[in-house]
mmCIF file of C-alpha atoms in Angstrom:
data_model
loop_
_atom_site.group_PDB
_atom_site.id
_atom_site.type_symbol
_atom_site.label_atom_id
_atom_site.label_comp_id
_atom_site.label_asym_id
_atom_site.label_seq_id
_atom_site.Cartn_x
_atom_site.Cartn_y
_atom_site.Cartn_z
ATOM 1 C CA MET A 1 24.125 10.640 240.442
ATOM 2 C CA ASN A 2 25.952 13.769 241.602
ATOM 3 C CA TYR A 3 29.038 12.537 243.459
ATOM 4 C CA GLN A 4 30.421 16.040 244.043
ATOM 5 C CA LEU A 5 30.822 16.729 247.747
ATOM 6 C CA PHE A 6 29.634 20.329 247.867
ATOM 7 C CA ARG A 7 28.605 21.436 244.385
ATOM 8 C CA GLN A 8 24.987 21.081 243.365
ATOM 9 C CA ILE A 9 23.688 20.684 239.809
ATOM 10 C CA GLU A 10 21.549 23.768 239.287
ATOM 11 C CA GLU A 11 19.427 25.078 236.417
ATOM 12 C CA PRO A 12 19.157 24.228 233.580
ATOM 13 C CA GLY A 13 19.739 20.822 235.193
ATOM 14 C CA TRP A 14 21.383 17.575 234.163
ATOM 15 C CA LYS A 15 21.462 16.214 230.618
ATOM 16 C CA LEU A 16 22.232 12.662 229.556
ATOM 17 C CA SER A 17 23.141 11.521 226.043
ATOM 18 C CA TRP A 18 24.503 8.454 224.267
ATOM 19 C CA ARG A 19 24.775 6.984 220.751
ATOM 20 C CA TRP A 20 22.764 3.881 219.839
ATOM 21 C CA GLY A 21 24.766 1.012 218.357
ATOM 22 C CA GLY A 22 21.926 -0.010 216.018
ATOM 23 C CA SER A 23 18.528 1.360 214.986
ATOM 24 C CA GLU A 24 17.040 1.569 218.468
ATOM 25 C CA VAL A 25 14.224 3.999 219.234
ATOM 26 C CA ILE A 26 12.639 5.061 222.506
ATOM 27 C CA TRP A 27 8.957 4.165 222.458
ATOM 28 C CA ASN A 28 8.034 5.909 225.690
ATOM 29 C CA MET A 29 9.619 7.361 228.795
ATOM 30 C CA PHE A 30 8.669 7.948 232.414
ATOM 31 C CA GLY A 31 10.478 10.363 234.691
ATOM 32 C CA ALA A 32 12.322 12.145 231.863
ATOM 33 C CA GLU A 33 11.970 13.170 228.221
ATOM 34 C CA ALA A 34 14.037 13.536 225.064
ATOM 35 C CA THR A 35 14.787 17.056 223.841
ATOM 36 C CA GLU A 36 14.108 16.047 220.218
ATOM 37 C CA GLN A 37 11.769 13.462 218.707
ATOM 38 C CA GLY A 38 13.709 13.220 215.463
ATOM 39 C CA ASN A 39 12.520 11.534 212.281
ATOM 40 C CA CYS A 40 10.022 8.816 213.260
ATOM 41 C CA SER A 41 8.377 8.613 209.815
ATOM 42 C CA PHE A 42 9.432 4.961 209.491
ATOM 43 C CA PHE A 43 6.577 4.004 211.794
ATOM 44 C CA ARG A 44 3.019 3.777 210.518
ATOM 45 C CA GLY A 45 0.104 4.536 212.792
ATOM 46 C CA LYS A 46 -1.138 7.252 215.094
ATOM 47 C CA VAL A 47 1.355 6.502 217.867
ATOM 48 C CA ALA A 48 4.979 7.302 217.008
ATOM 49 C CA PRO A 49 7.982 6.556 219.218
ATOM 50 C CA HIS A 50 8.919 9.136 221.805
ATOM 51 C CA CYS A 51 12.363 9.602 220.230
ATOM 52 C CA CYS A 52 14.037 8.290 217.063
ATOM 53 C CA GLU A 53 17.309 10.208 217.389
ATOM 54 C CA LYS A 54 20.573 8.301 216.895
ATOM 55 C CA GLU A 55 22.043 10.327 219.751
ATOM 56 C CA PRO A 56 19.130 11.162 222.070
ATOM 57 C CA VAL A 57 19.515 13.884 224.685
ATOM 58 C CA ILE A 58 17.508 13.226 227.854
ATOM 59 C CA ILE A 59 16.435 15.810 230.422
ATOM 60 C CA ASP A 60 14.460 15.647 233.655
ATOM 61 C CA LEU A 61 10.747 16.423 233.963
ATOM 62 C CA LEU A 62 9.395 19.326 235.971
ATOM 63 C CA PRO A 63 7.968 18.755 239.475
ATOM 64 C CA ALA A 64 4.470 19.456 238.119
ATOM 65 C CA ALA A 65 4.637 16.534 235.668
ATOM 66 C CA PRO A 66 1.543 14.266 235.683
ATOM 67 C CA TYR A 67 1.779 11.593 238.338
ATOM 68 C CA SER A 68 1.343 8.904 235.662
ATOM 69 C CA MET A 69 4.603 10.081 234.052
ATOM 70 C CA GLN A 70 6.667 10.040 237.251
ATOM 71 C CA VAL A 71 8.972 7.438 238.805
ATOM 72 C CA ALA A 72 10.932 7.501 242.058
ATOM 73 C CA ASN A 73 13.753 10.094 242.174
ATOM 74 C CA CYS A 74 12.556 12.004 239.118
ATOM 75 C CA CYS A 75 10.961 15.295 238.214
ATOM 76 C CA ARG A 76 13.162 17.886 239.930
ATOM 77 C CA ALA A 77 13.798 19.950 236.762
ATOM 78 C CA GLY A 78 17.262 18.380 236.593
ATOM 79 C CA ILE A 79 18.410 19.888 239.884
ATOM 80 C CA LEU A 80 20.486 17.623 242.141
ATOM 81 C CA THR A 81 22.026 18.268 245.533
ATOM 82 C CA SER A 82 25.576 17.200 246.322
ATOM 83 C CA ILE A 83 26.159 13.768 247.813
ATOM 84 C CA THR A 84 26.813 15.265 251.268
ATOM 85 C CA GLN A 85 23.688 17.427 251.386
ATOM 86 C CA HIS A 86 20.871 14.897 251.024
ATOM 87 C CA PRO A 87 20.855 11.073 250.993
ATOM 88 C CA ASN A 88 18.229 10.869 248.220
ATOM 89 C CA LYS A 89 18.204 14.089 246.214
ATOM 90 C CA TYR A 90 21.648 13.605 244.673
ATOM 91 C CA VAL A 91 20.347 10.773 242.465
ATOM 92 C CA PHE A 92 17.925 10.723 239.522
ATOM 93 C CA ALA A 93 16.078 7.946 237.740
ATOM 94 C CA PHE A 94 13.862 7.397 234.719
ATOM 95 C CA LEU A 95 12.288 4.488 232.848
ATOM 96 C CA MET A 96 12.263 4.009 229.075
ATOM 97 C CA HIS A 97 11.005 1.344 226.683
ATOM 98 C CA VAL A 98 13.319 0.700 223.718
ATOM 99 C CA GLY A 99 12.408 -0.818 220.337
ATOM 100 C CA ILE A 100 14.037 -1.534 216.968
ATOM 101 C CA ALA A 101 13.362 0.429 213.753
ATOM 102 C CA ASP A 102 15.565 -1.370 211.204
ATOM 103 C CA PRO A 103 14.217 -4.817 210.175
ATOM 104 C CA SER A 104 17.772 -6.181 209.975
ATOM 105 C CA ASP A 105 18.215 -5.424 213.667
ATOM 106 C CA ALA A 106 14.894 -6.933 214.731
ATOM 107 C CA PRO A 107 14.639 -10.388 216.360
ATOM 108 C CA PRO A 108 13.182 -13.233 214.218
ATOM 109 C CA GLY A 109 9.410 -13.071 213.847
ATOM 110 C CA CYS A 110 9.064 -9.301 214.269
ATOM 111 C CA GLN A 111 7.274 -7.392 211.511
ATOM 112 C CA PRO A 112 9.082 -4.245 210.293
ATOM 113 C CA PRO A 113 7.177 -0.932 210.239
ATOM 114 C CA SER A 114 6.050 0.631 206.956
ATOM 115 C CA PRO A 115 7.923 3.781 205.873
ATOM 116 C CA LEU A 116 6.106 7.108 205.456
ATOM 117 C CA ALA A 117 7.111 10.603 204.345
ATOM 118 C CA SER A 118 9.932 12.357 206.175
ATOM 119 C CA ARG A 119 9.019 14.370 209.284
ATOM 120 C CA ASP A 120 11.014 15.989 212.060
ATOM 121 C CA THR A 121 9.257 17.099 215.247
ATOM 122 C CA PRO A 122 11.154 19.175 217.837
ATOM 123 C CA VAL A 123 10.178 18.644 221.453
ATOM 124 C CA PHE A 124 12.471 21.042 223.307
ATOM 125 C CA ARG A 125 15.693 22.829 222.481
ATOM 126 C CA ALA A 126 17.976 24.316 225.113
ATOM 127 C CA SER A 127 19.963 27.452 224.495
ATOM 128 C CA LEU A 128 23.071 26.724 222.412
ATOM 129 C CA ALA A 129 24.851 29.925 223.435
ATOM 130 C CA PRO A 130 25.394 30.377 227.206
ATOM 131 C CA ARG A 131 25.265 33.955 228.411
ATOM 132 C CA CYS A 132 26.696 33.592 231.899
ATOM 133 C CA CYS A 133 29.081 31.571 234.031
ATOM 134 C CA VAL A 134 29.532 31.066 237.774
ATOM 135 C CA SER A 135 32.615 31.324 239.966
ATOM 136 C CA LEU A 136 32.698 29.983 243.523
ATOM 137 C CA SER A 137 34.484 30.748 246.791
ATOM 138 C CA ALA A 138 33.982 29.770 250.430
ATOM 139 C CA PHE A 139 35.095 30.738 253.907
ATOM 140 C CA TYR A 140 36.889 27.410 254.368
ATOM 141 C CA ASN A 141 39.096 27.810 251.294
ATOM 142 C CA GLU A 142 41.271 30.756 250.253
ATOM 143 C CA THR A 143 41.144 29.876 246.572
ATOM 144 C CA ILE A 144 38.389 30.755 244.090
ATOM 145 C CA VAL A 145 36.939 28.330 241.578
ATOM 146 C CA LYS A 146 36.857 30.554 238.506
ATOM 147 C CA CYS A 147 34.604 30.322 235.484
ATOM 148 C CA PRO A 148 36.026 27.603 233.197
ATOM 149 C CA MET A 149 37.817 28.844 230.119
ATOM 150 C CA CYS A 150 35.601 29.168 227.041
ATOM 151 C CA SER A 151 32.428 28.761 229.111
ATOM 152 C CA CYS A 152 30.493 30.891 226.612
ATOM 153 C CA ALA A 153 32.977 31.151 223.740
ATOM 154 C CA CYS A 154 36.693 31.280 223.014
ATOM 155 C CA GLN A 155 38.651 34.362 222.008
ATOM 156 C CA ASP A 156 40.323 32.616 219.080
ATOM 157 C CA GLU A 157 37.086 31.401 217.485
ATOM 158 C CA ALA A 158 36.319 32.969 214.116
ATOM 159 C CA LYS A 159 32.827 34.105 215.154
ATOM 160 C CA SER A 160 33.837 35.433 218.559
ATOM 161 C CA GLN A 161 34.197 39.174 219.022
ATOM 162 C CA CYS A 162 35.558 40.860 222.110
ATOM 163 C CA VAL A 163 37.175 44.156 223.082
ATOM 164 C CA THR A 164 40.121 44.611 225.394
ATOM 165 C CA ALA A 165 39.745 46.946 228.361
ATOM 166 C CA GLY A 166 41.389 50.312 227.670
ATOM 167 C CA VAL A 167 41.300 49.889 223.903
ATOM 168 C CA SER A 168 39.190 52.295 221.875
ATOM 169 C CA GLY A 169 35.755 50.963 221.082
ATOM 170 C CA PRO A 170 32.900 49.606 223.188
ATOM 171 C CA THR A 171 34.060 48.623 226.657
ATOM 172 C CA MET A 172 30.715 47.593 228.085
ATOM 173 C CA LEU A 173 28.945 44.370 227.256
ATOM 174 C CA GLN A 174 26.691 44.393 224.224
ATOM 175 C CA LEU A 175 24.462 41.413 223.503
ATOM 176 C CA SER A 176 23.059 40.604 220.093
ATOM 177 C CA ARG A 177 21.627 37.382 218.764
ATOM 178 C CA ASN A 178 24.095 37.090 215.893
ATOM 179 C CA GLU A 179 27.433 38.589 216.896
ATOM 180 C CA PRO A 180 27.802 39.185 220.641
ATOM 181 C CA VAL A 181 30.484 41.691 221.607
ATOM 182 C CA VAL A 182 31.929 41.189 225.092
ATOM 183 C CA GLN A 183 34.983 42.265 227.033
ATOM 184 C CA CYS A 184 37.865 39.887 226.382
ATOM 185 C CA THR A 185 38.085 37.327 229.212
ATOM 186 C CA SER A 186 39.122 33.710 229.509
ATOM 187 C CA HIS A 187 35.487 32.614 229.741
ATOM 188 C CA MET A 188 33.971 35.116 227.257
ATOM 189 C CA CYS A 189 30.632 35.331 229.095
ATOM 190 C CA PRO A 190 28.617 38.582 228.983
ATOM 191 C CA ILE A 191 27.484 38.025 232.574
ATOM 192 C CA MET A 192 29.455 36.496 235.430
ATOM 193 C CA VAL A 193 27.951 35.428 238.752
ATOM 194 C CA HIS A 194 30.060 34.814 241.848
ATOM 195 C CA TRP A 195 28.800 32.715 244.777
ATOM 196 C CA HIS A 196 30.587 33.027 248.116
ATOM 197 C CA ILE A 197 29.630 30.670 250.944
ATOM 198 C CA LYS A 198 29.938 32.810 254.085
ATOM 199 C CA GLN A 199 28.788 30.238 256.656
ATOM 200 C CA SER A 200 27.659 26.618 256.570
ATOM 201 C CA TYR A 201 24.977 25.543 259.016
ATOM 202 C CA THR A 202 23.274 22.184 259.530
ATOM 203 C CA HIS A 203 20.094 23.140 257.701
ATOM 204 C CA TYR A 204 21.158 25.986 255.418
ATOM 205 C CA TRP A 205 24.031 27.936 253.909
ATOM 206 C CA ARG A 206 24.509 31.680 254.238
ATOM 207 C CA VAL A 207 25.811 32.994 250.938
ATOM 208 C CA LYS A 208 26.711 36.199 249.139
ATOM 209 C CA ALA A 209 25.920 36.321 245.416
ATOM 210 C CA CYS A 210 27.387 38.957 243.101
ATOM 211 C CA ALA A 211 26.664 39.500 239.413
ATOM 212 C CA VAL A 212 28.503 41.737 236.996
ATOM 213 C CA ARG A 213 27.266 43.309 233.788
ATOM 214 C CA GLU A 214 28.514 46.877 233.933
ATOM 215 C CA GLU A 215 29.563 46.684 237.601
ATOM 216 C CA TRP A 216 29.310 44.254 240.511
ATOM 217 C CA GLU A 217 25.988 44.051 242.341
ATOM 218 C CA CYS A 218 25.774 41.820 245.426
ATOM 219 C CA THR A 219 23.078 40.422 247.669
ATOM 220 C CA ASN A 220 23.072 38.243 250.784
ATOM 221 C CA GLY A 221 20.719 35.367 251.584
ATOM 222 C CA ASN A 222 20.206 31.894 252.989
ATOM 223 C CA ILE A 223 19.923 28.649 251.020
ATOM 224 C CA ASP A 224 18.379 25.494 252.475
ATOM 225 C CA ALA A 225 20.813 22.595 252.608
#
């Protein structure tokens, strides 16, 4: 559930994770999916568990997911409204069936699976290096919610590289896959987006969105509430 009064959960959507206390596995899921299947080689047969990770990471399904895989309040690509915007769309739900892999954890009478060769199967991997952050402001509040510190990296990290404005060297943002060079900021994001709520109506918000790479570029538009 998203209990925030005005802030929605936008793309890439919500993620949920936990650590199993034993050797639990997820046999199947409805309304969501695990980002990684993990090593399910302990199970013999054509059908392997959906996820064998010790710390599974769960994400929402897309709206176009097969109807047979859906449950109520699922499949919005992880996007949730705030609690004040919609009475139903601020919650999410999914169904999963859990089993036991380790024979010592299994209830009496259960037959343990036969081990096979090791195998790891990735299902989906989200980006590990964010490239942008979002700051917020609104007509009803004089303050600005800035990008959190270290949103994309921290200045004191060994692998982080940044240049200070006015110092010789590259002053504009340069992106590379290995060693990104950005202007030194508290958030260390190559791109920053600012959302300003200009007016709030019953059925939609009027907003101004600005993004900066080399310079600020802004656009105005309406967003359905």
